Short mmCIF file of C-alpha atoms and ligand atoms in Angstrom, two decimals:
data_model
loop_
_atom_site.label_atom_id
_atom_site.label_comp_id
_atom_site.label_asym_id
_atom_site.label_seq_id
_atom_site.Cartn_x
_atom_site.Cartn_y
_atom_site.Cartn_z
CA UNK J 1 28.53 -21.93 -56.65
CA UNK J 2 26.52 -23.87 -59.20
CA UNK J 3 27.37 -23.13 -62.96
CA UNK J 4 25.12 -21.00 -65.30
CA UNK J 5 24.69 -20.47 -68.91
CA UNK J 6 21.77 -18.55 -70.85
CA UNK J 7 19.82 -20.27 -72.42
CA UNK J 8 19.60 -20.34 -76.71
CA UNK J 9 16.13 -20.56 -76.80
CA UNK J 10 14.87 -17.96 -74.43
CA UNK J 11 18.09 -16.22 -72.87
CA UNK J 12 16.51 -17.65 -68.74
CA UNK J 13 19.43 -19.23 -66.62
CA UNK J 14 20.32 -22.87 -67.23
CA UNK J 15 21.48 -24.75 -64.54
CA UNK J 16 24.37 -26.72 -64.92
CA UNK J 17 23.95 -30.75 -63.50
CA UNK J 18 25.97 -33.17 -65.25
CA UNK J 19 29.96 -32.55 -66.15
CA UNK J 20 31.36 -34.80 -68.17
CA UNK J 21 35.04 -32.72 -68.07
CA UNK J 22 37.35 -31.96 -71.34
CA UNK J 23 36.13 -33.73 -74.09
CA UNK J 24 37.79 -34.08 -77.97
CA UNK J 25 35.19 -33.11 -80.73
CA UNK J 26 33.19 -36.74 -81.26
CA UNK J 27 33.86 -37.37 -84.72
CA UNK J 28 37.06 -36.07 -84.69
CA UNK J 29 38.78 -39.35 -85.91
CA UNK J 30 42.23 -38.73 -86.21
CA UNK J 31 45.12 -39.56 -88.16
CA UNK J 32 48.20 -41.11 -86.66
CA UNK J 33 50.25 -38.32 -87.10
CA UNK J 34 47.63 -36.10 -85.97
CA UNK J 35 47.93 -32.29 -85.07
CA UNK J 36 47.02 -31.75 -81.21
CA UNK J 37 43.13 -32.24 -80.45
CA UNK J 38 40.57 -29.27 -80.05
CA UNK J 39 38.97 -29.83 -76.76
CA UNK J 40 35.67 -28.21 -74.54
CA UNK J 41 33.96 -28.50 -71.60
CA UNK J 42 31.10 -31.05 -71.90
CA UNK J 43 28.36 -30.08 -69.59
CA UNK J 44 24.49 -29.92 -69.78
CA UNK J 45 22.50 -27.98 -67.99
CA UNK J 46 18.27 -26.88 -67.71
CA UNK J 47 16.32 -24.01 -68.45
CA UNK J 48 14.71 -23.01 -65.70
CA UNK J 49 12.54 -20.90 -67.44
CA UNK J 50 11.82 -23.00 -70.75
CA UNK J 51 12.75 -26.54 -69.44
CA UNK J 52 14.96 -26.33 -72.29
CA UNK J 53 18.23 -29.21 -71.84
CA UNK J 54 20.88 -28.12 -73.71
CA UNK J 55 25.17 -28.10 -73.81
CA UNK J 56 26.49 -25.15 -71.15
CA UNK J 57 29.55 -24.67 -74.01
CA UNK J 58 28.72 -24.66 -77.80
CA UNK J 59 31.29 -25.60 -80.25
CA UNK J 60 31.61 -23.36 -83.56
CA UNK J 61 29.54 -25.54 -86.21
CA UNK J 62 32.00 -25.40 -88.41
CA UNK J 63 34.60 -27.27 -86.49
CA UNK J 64 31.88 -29.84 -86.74
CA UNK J 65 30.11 -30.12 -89.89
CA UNK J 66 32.84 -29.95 -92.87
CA UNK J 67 34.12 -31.53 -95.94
CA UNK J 68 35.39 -34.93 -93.50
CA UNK J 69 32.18 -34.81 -91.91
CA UNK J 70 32.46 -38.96 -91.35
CA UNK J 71 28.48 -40.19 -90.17
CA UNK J 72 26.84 -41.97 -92.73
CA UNK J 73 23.38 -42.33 -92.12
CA UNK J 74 23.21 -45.18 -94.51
CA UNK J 75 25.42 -47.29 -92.72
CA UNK J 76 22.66 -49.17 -90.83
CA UNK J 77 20.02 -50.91 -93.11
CA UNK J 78 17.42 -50.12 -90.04
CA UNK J 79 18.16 -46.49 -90.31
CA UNK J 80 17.70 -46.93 -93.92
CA UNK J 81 14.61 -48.65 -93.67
CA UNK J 82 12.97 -46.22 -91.53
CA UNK J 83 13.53 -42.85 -93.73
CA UNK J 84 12.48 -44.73 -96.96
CA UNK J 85 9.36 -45.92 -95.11
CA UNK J 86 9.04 -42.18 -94.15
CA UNK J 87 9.45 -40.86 -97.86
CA UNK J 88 7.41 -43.15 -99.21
CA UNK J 89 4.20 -42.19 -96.94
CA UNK J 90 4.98 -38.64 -97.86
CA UNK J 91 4.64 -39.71 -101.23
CA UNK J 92 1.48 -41.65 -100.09
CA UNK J 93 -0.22 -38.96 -98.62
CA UNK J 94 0.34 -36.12 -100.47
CA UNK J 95 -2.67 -34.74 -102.68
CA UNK J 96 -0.50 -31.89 -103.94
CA UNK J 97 -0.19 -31.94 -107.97
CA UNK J 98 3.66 -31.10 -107.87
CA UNK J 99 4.94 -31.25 -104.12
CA UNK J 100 8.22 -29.91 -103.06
CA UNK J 101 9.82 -31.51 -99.76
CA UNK J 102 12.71 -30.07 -97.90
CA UNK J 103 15.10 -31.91 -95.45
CA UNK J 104 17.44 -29.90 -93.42
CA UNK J 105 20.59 -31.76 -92.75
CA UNK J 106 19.71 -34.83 -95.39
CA UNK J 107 23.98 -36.35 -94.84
CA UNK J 108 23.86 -39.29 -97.77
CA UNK J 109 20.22 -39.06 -98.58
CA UNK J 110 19.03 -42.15 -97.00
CA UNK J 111 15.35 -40.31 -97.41
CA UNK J 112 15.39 -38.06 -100.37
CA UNK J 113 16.89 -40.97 -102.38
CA UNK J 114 13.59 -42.08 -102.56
CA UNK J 115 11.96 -38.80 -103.98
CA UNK J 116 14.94 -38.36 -106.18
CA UNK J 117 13.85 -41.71 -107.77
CA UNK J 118 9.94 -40.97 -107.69
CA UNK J 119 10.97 -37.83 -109.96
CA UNK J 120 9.35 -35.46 -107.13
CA UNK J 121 10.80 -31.61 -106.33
CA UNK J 122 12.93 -32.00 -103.37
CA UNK J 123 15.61 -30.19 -101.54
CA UNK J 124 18.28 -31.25 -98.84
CA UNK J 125 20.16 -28.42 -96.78
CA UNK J 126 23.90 -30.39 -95.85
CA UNK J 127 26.40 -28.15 -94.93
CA UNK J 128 29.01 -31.07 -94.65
CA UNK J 129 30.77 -31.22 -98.26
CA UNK J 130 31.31 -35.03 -98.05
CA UNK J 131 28.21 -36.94 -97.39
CA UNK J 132 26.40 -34.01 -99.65
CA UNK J 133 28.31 -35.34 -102.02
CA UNK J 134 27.43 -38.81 -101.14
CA UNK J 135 23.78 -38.05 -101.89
CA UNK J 136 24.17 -35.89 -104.69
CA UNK J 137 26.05 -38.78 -106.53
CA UNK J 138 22.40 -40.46 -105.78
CA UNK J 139 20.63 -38.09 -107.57
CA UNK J 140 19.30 -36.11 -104.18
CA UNK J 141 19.77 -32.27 -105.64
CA UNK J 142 21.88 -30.92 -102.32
CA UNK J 143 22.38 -27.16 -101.34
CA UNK J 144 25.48 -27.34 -99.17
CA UNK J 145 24.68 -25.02 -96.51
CA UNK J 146 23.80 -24.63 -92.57
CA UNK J 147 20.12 -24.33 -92.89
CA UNK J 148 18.90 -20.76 -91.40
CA UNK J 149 16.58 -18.15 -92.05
CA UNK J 150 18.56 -16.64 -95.07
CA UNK J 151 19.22 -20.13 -97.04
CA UNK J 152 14.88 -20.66 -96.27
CA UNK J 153 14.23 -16.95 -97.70
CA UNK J 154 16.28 -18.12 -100.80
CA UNK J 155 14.91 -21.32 -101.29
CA UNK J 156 11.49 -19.75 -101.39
CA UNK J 157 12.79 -17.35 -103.80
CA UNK J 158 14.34 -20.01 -106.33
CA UNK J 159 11.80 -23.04 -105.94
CA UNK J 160 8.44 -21.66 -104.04
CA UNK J 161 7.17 -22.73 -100.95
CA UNK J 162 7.22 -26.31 -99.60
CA UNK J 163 4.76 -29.31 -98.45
CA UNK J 164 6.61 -30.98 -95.26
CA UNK J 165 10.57 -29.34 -93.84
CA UNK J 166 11.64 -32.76 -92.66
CA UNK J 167 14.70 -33.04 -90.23
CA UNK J 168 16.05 -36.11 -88.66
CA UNK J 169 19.06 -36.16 -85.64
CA UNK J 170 19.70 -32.53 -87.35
CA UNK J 171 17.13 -29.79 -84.95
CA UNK J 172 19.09 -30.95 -81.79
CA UNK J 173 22.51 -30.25 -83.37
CA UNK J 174 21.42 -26.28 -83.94
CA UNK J 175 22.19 -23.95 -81.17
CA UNK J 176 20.44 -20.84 -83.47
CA UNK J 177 16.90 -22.46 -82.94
CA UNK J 178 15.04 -19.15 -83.74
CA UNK J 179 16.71 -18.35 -86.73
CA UNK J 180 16.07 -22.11 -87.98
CA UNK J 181 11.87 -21.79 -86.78
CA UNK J 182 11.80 -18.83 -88.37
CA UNK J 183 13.07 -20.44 -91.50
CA UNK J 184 10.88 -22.80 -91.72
CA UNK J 185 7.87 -20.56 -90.85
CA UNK J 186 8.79 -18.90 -94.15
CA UNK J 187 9.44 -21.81 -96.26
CA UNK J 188 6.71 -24.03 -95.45
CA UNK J 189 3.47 -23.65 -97.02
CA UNK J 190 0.72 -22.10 -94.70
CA UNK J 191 -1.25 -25.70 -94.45
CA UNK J 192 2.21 -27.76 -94.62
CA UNK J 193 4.51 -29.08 -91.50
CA UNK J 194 7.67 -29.32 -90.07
CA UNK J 195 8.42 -32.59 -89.20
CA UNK J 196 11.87 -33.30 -87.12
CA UNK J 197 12.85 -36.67 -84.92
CA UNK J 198 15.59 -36.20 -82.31
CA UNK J 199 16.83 -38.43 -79.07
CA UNK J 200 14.23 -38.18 -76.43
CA UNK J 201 15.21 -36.59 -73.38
CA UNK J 202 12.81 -38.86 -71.61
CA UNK J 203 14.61 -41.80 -73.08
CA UNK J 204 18.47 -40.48 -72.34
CA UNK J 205 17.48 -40.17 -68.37
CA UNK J 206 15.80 -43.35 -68.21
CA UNK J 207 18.46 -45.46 -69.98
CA UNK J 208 21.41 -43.41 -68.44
CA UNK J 209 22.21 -43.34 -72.04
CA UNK J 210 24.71 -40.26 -71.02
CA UNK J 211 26.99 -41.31 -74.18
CA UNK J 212 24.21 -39.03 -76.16
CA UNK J 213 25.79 -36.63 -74.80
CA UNK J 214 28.60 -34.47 -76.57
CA UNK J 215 29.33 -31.88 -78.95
CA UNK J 216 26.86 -32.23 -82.19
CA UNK J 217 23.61 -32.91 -79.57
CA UNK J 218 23.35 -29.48 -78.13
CA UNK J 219 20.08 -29.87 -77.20
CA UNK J 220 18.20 -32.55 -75.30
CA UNK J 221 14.15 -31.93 -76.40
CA UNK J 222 11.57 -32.87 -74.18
CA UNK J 223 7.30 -32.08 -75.08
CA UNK J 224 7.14 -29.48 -72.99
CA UNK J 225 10.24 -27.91 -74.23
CA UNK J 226 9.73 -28.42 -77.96
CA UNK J 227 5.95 -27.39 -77.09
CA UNK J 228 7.52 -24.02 -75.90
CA UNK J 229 10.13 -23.49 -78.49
CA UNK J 230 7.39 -23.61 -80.79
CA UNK J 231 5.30 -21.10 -79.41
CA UNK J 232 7.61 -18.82 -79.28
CA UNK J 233 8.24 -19.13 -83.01
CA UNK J 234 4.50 -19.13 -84.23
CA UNK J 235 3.95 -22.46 -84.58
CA UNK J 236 1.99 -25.10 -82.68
CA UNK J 237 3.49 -28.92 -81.30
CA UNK J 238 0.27 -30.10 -82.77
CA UNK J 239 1.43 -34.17 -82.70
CA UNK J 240 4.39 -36.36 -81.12
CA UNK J 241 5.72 -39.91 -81.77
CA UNK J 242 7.51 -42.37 -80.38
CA UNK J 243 10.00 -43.59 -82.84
CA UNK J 244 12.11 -46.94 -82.19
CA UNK J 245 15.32 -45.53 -83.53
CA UNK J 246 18.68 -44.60 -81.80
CA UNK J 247 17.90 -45.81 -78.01
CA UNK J 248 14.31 -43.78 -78.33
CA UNK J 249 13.33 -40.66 -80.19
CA UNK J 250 10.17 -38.79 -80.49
CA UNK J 251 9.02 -37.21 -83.97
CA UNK J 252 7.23 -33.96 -83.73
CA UNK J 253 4.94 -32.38 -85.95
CA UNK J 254 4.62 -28.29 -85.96
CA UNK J 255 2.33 -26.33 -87.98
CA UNK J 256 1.60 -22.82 -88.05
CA UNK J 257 0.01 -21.45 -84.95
CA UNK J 258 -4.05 -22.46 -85.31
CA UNK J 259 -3.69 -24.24 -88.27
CA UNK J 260 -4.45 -27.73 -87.04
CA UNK J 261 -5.75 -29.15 -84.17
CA UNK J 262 -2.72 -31.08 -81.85
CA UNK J 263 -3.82 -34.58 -81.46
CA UNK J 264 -4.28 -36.32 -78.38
CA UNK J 265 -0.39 -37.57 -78.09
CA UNK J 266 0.71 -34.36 -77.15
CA UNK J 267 -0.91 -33.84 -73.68
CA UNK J 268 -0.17 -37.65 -73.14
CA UNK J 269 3.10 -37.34 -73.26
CA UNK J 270 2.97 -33.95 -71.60
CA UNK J 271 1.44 -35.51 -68.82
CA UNK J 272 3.70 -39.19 -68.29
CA UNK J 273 6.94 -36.04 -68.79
CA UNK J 274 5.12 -34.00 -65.61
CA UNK J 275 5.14 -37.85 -64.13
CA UNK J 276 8.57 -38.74 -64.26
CA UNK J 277 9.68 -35.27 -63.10
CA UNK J 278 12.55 -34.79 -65.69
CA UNK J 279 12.99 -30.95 -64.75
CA UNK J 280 13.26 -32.14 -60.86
CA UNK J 281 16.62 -31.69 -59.34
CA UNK J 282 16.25 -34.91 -57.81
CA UNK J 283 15.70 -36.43 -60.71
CA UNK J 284 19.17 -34.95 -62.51
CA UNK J 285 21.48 -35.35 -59.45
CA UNK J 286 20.03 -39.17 -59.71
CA UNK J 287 21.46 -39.40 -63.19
CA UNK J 288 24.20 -37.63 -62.81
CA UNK J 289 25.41 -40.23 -60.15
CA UNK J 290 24.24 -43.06 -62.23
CA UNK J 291 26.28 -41.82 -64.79
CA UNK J 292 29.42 -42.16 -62.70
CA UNK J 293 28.73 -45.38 -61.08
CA UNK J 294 28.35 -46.81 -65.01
CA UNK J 295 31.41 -45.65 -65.86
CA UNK J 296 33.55 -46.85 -62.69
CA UNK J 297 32.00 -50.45 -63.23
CA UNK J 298 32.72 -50.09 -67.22
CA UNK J 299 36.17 -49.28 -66.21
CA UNK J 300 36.23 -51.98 -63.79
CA UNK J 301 35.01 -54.67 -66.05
CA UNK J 302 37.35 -53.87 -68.39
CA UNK J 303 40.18 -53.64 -66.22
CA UNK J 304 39.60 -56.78 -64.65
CA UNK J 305 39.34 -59.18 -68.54
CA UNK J 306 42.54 -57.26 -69.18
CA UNK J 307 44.23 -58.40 -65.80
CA UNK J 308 42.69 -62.33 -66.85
CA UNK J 309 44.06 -61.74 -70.35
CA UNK J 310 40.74 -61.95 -72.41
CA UNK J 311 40.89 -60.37 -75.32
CA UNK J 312 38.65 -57.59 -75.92
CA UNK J 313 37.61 -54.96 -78.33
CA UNK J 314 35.14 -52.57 -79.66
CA UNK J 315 32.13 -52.46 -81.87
CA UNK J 316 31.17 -49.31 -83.60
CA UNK J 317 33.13 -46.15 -83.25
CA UNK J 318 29.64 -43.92 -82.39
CA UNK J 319 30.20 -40.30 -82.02
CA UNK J 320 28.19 -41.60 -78.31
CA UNK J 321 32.06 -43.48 -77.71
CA UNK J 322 34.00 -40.32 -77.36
CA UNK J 323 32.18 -39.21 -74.59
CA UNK J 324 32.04 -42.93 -73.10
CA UNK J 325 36.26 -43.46 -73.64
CA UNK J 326 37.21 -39.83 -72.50
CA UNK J 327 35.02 -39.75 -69.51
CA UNK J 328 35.93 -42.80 -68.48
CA UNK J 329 39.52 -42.79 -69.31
CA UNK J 330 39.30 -45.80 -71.51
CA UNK J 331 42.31 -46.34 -74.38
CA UNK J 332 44.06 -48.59 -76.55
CA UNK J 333 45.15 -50.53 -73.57
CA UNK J 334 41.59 -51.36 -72.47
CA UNK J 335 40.62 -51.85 -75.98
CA UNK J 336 43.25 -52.24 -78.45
CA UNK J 337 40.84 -51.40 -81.59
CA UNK J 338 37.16 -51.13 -82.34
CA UNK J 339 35.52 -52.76 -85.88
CA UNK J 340 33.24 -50.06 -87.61
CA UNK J 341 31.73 -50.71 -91.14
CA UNK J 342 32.18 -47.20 -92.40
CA UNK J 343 35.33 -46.50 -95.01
CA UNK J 344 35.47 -42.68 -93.58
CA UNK J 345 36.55 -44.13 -90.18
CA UNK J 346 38.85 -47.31 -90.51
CA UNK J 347 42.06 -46.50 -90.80
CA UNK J 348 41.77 -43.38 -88.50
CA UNK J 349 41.82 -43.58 -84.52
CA UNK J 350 38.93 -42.61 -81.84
CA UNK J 351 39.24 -39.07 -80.89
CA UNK J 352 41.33 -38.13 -77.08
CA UNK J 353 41.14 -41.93 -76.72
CA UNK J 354 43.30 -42.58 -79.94
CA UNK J 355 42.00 -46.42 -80.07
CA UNK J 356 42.65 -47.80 -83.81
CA UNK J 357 39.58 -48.23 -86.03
CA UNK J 358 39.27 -51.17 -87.91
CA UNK J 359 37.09 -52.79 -90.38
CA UNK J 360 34.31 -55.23 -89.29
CA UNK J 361 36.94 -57.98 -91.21
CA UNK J 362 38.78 -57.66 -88.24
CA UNK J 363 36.08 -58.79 -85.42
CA UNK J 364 36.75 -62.64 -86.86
CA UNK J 365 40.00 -62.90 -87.41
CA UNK J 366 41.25 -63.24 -84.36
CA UNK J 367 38.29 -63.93 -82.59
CA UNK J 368 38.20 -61.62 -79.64
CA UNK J 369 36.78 -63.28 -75.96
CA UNK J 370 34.51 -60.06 -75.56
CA UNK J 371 32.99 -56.89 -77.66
CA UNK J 372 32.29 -53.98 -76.05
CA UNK J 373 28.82 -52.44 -77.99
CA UNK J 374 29.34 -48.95 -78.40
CA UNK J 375 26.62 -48.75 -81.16
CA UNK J 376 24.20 -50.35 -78.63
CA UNK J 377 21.05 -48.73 -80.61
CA UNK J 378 21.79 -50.66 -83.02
CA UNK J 379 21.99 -53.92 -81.26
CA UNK J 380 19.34 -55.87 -83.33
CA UNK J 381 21.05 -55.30 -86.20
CA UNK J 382 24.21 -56.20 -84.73
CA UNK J 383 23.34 -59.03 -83.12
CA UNK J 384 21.98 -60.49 -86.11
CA UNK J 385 24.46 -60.72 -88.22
CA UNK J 386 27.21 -61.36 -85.48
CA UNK J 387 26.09 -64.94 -84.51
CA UNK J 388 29.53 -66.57 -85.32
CA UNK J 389 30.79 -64.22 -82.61
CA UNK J 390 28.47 -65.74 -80.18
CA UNK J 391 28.61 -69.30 -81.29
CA UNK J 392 31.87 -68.95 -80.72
CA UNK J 393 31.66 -67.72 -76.79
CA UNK J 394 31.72 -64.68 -77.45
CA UNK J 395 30.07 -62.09 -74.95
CA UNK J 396 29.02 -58.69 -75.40
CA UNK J 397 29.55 -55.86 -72.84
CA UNK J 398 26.98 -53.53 -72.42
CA UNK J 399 26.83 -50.42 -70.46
CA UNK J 400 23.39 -48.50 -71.22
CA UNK J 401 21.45 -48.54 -69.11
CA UNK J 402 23.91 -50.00 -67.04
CA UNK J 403 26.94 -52.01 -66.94
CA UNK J 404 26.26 -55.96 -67.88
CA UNK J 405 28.28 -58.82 -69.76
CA UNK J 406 25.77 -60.94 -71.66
O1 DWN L 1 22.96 -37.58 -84.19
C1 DWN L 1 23.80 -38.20 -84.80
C2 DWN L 1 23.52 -39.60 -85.16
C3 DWN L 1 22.28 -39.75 -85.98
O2 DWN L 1 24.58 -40.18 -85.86
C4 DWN L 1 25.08 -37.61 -85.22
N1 DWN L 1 25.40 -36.49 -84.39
C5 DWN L 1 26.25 -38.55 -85.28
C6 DWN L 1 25.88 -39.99 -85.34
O3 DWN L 1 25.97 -40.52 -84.04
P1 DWN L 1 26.63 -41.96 -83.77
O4 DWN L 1 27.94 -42.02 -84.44
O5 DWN L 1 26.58 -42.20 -82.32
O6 DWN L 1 25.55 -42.83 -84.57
P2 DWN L 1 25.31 -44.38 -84.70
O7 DWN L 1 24.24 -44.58 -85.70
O8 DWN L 1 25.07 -45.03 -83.39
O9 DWN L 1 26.69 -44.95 -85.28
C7 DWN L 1 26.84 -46.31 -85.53
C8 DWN L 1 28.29 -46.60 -85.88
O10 DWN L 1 28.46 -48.00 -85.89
C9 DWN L 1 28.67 -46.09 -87.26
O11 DWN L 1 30.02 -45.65 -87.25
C10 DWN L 1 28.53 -47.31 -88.14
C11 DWN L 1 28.84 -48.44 -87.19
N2 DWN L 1 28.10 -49.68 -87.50
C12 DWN L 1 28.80 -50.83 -87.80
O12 DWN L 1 30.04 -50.84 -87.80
N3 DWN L 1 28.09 -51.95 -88.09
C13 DWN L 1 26.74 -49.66 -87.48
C14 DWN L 1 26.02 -50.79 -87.79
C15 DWN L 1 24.52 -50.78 -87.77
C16 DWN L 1 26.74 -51.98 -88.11
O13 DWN L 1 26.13 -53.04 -88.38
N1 SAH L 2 19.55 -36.85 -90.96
C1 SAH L 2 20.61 -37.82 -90.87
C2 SAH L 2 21.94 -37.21 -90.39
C3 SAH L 2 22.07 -36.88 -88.94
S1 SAH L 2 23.71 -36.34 -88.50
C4 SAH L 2 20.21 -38.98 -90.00
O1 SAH L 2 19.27 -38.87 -89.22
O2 SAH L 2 20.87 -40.01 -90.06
C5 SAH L 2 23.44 -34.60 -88.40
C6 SAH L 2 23.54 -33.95 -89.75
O3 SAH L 2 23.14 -32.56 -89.61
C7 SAH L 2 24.94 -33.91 -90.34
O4 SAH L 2 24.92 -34.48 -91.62
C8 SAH L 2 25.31 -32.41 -90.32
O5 SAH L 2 26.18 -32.06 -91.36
C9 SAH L 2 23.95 -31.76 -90.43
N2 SAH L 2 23.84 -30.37 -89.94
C10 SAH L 2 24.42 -29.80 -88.89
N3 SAH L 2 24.06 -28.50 -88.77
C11 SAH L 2 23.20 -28.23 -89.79
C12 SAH L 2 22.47 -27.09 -90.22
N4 SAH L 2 22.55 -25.93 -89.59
N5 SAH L 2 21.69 -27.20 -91.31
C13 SAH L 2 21.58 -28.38 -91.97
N6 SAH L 2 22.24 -29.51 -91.61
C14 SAH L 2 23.03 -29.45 -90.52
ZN1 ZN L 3 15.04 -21.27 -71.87
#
């Protein structure tokens, strides 16, 4: 019998088609002497009714999103980049005397920062207590909560209504979807937006990029999904993006229902989504077996410089590894540690796969033969200021979107 859930958006069945078995909590990074791991079911499934992609098991948010909360969105000078090139053309294009700009789930304040510094009325929503505190120390004023209907009504109440609700990697990680639309339908002003970038569905099926898969990315948005989600809620999809960040996202624009016209992108992109038939069963069984085939020839790979005696380890322990290392059944004797730049991981070791996290000090000294990429969105980045590694012979592993040594 094929596995059901109901769906979070519209209560139809969702249709179970890709298992990835028991999984540890992704940015769980443990201490040596840790207690034992909390573990679910990973599986996603589709809405038949809404098209919606999303987890068949949801994990209690706060298990999640605490005080040790470890992303940093600041840790990547491209991520960087791109919000304060995204604050600055709100700044740009505003024509509003004294704006007031909200971001739901704003972690360090790699955006706000920059409104903090113009001196413009801004508010983030960051329910975990340690990167809030991150961006507050950057002047970002931070509400520590899990954005919802309540903490909108109450913003309204203390600061007025806002210009643009901005969310990035945040709208996918919310199960409660209405109570979040709803939010924003109060809080935004009746000519303003909400403006929210997440992985592209599109993108994760293309790429077999299954590792954005797991706990935090309950759902998987697609145009015609988001389009429906949002008429459900009053609003309109009135414009979509392709944005060159995380292996392929698309930023969507909502205003309230027949406020704006929706620009041309929209049915485009509706119509290349009805094209690559990404609600066909076909089309998910395909994945789903692509996804195992990657991970038996990861395995393989790995398996096989281990039996040679190459040296190999890690780079970037991405909440996208867990599901990578504990669906594949890859651990410290596969890769003895991985190098990751940020302070609230080193030290601490991957989550079910307990592989030792190191800082990025370690990837020279000793030079390892091979580097497996887990952070393979950021690869430009990477690449760029890893040349010693391959001056030195070095070769990178790869598996999105499929298994390659280059
Ligand atoms: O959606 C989410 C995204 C935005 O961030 C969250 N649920 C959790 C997190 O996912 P992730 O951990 O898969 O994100 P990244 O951006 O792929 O993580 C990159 C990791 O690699 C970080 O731990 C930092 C590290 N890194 C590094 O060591 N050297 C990154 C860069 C760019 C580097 O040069
Ligand atoms: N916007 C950042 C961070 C993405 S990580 C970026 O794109 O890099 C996801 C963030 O969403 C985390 O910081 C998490 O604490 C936050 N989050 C999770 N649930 C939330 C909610 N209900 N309201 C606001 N933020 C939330
Ligand atoms: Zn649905």
């Amino acid at each position: 019998m094929p596995r059901t859930s109901t769906c979070r958006v519209c209560a139809g069945v969702v249709g179970e088609f890709l298992d990835l078995g028991q999984q540890p909590l992704s940015d769980a990074f443990v201490l040596r002497d840790h207690r034992p791991e909390f573990s679910y079911r990973l599986a996603v499934g589709l809405c038949e009714r809404c098209s919606m992609v999303q987890l068949m098991e949801e994990v209690p948010r706060d298990r999640m999103f605490h005080d040790a909360y470890p992303y940093l969105s600041s840790g990547s000078t491209r991520v960087r980049a791109h919000f304060e090139e995204f604050a600055e053309g709100l700044l740009r294009s505003t024509t509003e005397p004294d704006p007031f700009f909200v971001e739901i789930g704003c972690n360090d304040g790699a955006m706000l920062k920059v409104l903090a510094d113009a001196g413009v009325r801004h508010i983030g929503v960051e329910p975990s207590g340690g990167v809030a505190d991150r961006a507050a120390a950057k002047g970002v004023q931070v509400r520590k909560d899990f954005f919802d209907e309540h903490v909108a009504e109450d913003i309204v109440a203390r600061h007025g209504r806002a210009d643009v609700v901005f969310a990035a990697n945040t709208l996918c990680h919310i199960p409660y979807l209405d109570s979040v639309l709803r939010g924003v339908l109060t809080l935004v002003k009746p000519n303003g937006v909400f403006v929210f970038e997440d992985p592209y569905f599109a993108e994760i099926i293309g790429q077999t990029a299954f590792d954005q898969i797991y706990d935090e990315h309950f759902f998987y948005f697609t145009v015609r999904s988001v389009g429906a989600l949002a008429a459900r809620n009053g609003f309109d999809l009135v414009d979509v993006r392709w944005i060159p960040l995380h292996g392929g996202e698309l930023r969507y624009t909502l205003a309230a229902a027949g406020a704006r016209p929706a620009a041309h992108s929209v049915g485009d992109l509706l119509s290349e989504e009805d094209a690559l038939t990404l609600a066909d069963p076909t089309t998910l069984a395909r994945f789903a077996d692509k996804v195992e085939r990657n991970c038996r020839d990861l395995t393989a790979t790995l398996r096989g410089l281990r039996d040679a005696g190459k040296r190999v380890v890690g780079y970037g322990a991405t909440a996208k590894s867990a599901t990578v290392l504990n669906f594949c059944g890859i651990g410290p004797d596969l890769i003895p540690y991985i190098c990751d730049s940020s302070s609230t991981k080193q030290g601490r070791l991957t989550p079910g796969s307990h592989i030792p996290i190191r800082p990025p000090a370690a990837f020279s000294a000793p030079r390892p033969d091979y580097a497996v990429l887990f952070a393979w969105n950021h690869a430009d980045e990477i690449m760029a200021k890893e040349t010693d590694f391959r001056d030195a012979g070095g070769r990178w592993i790869r598996y999105v979107p499929h298994v390659r040594v280059t």
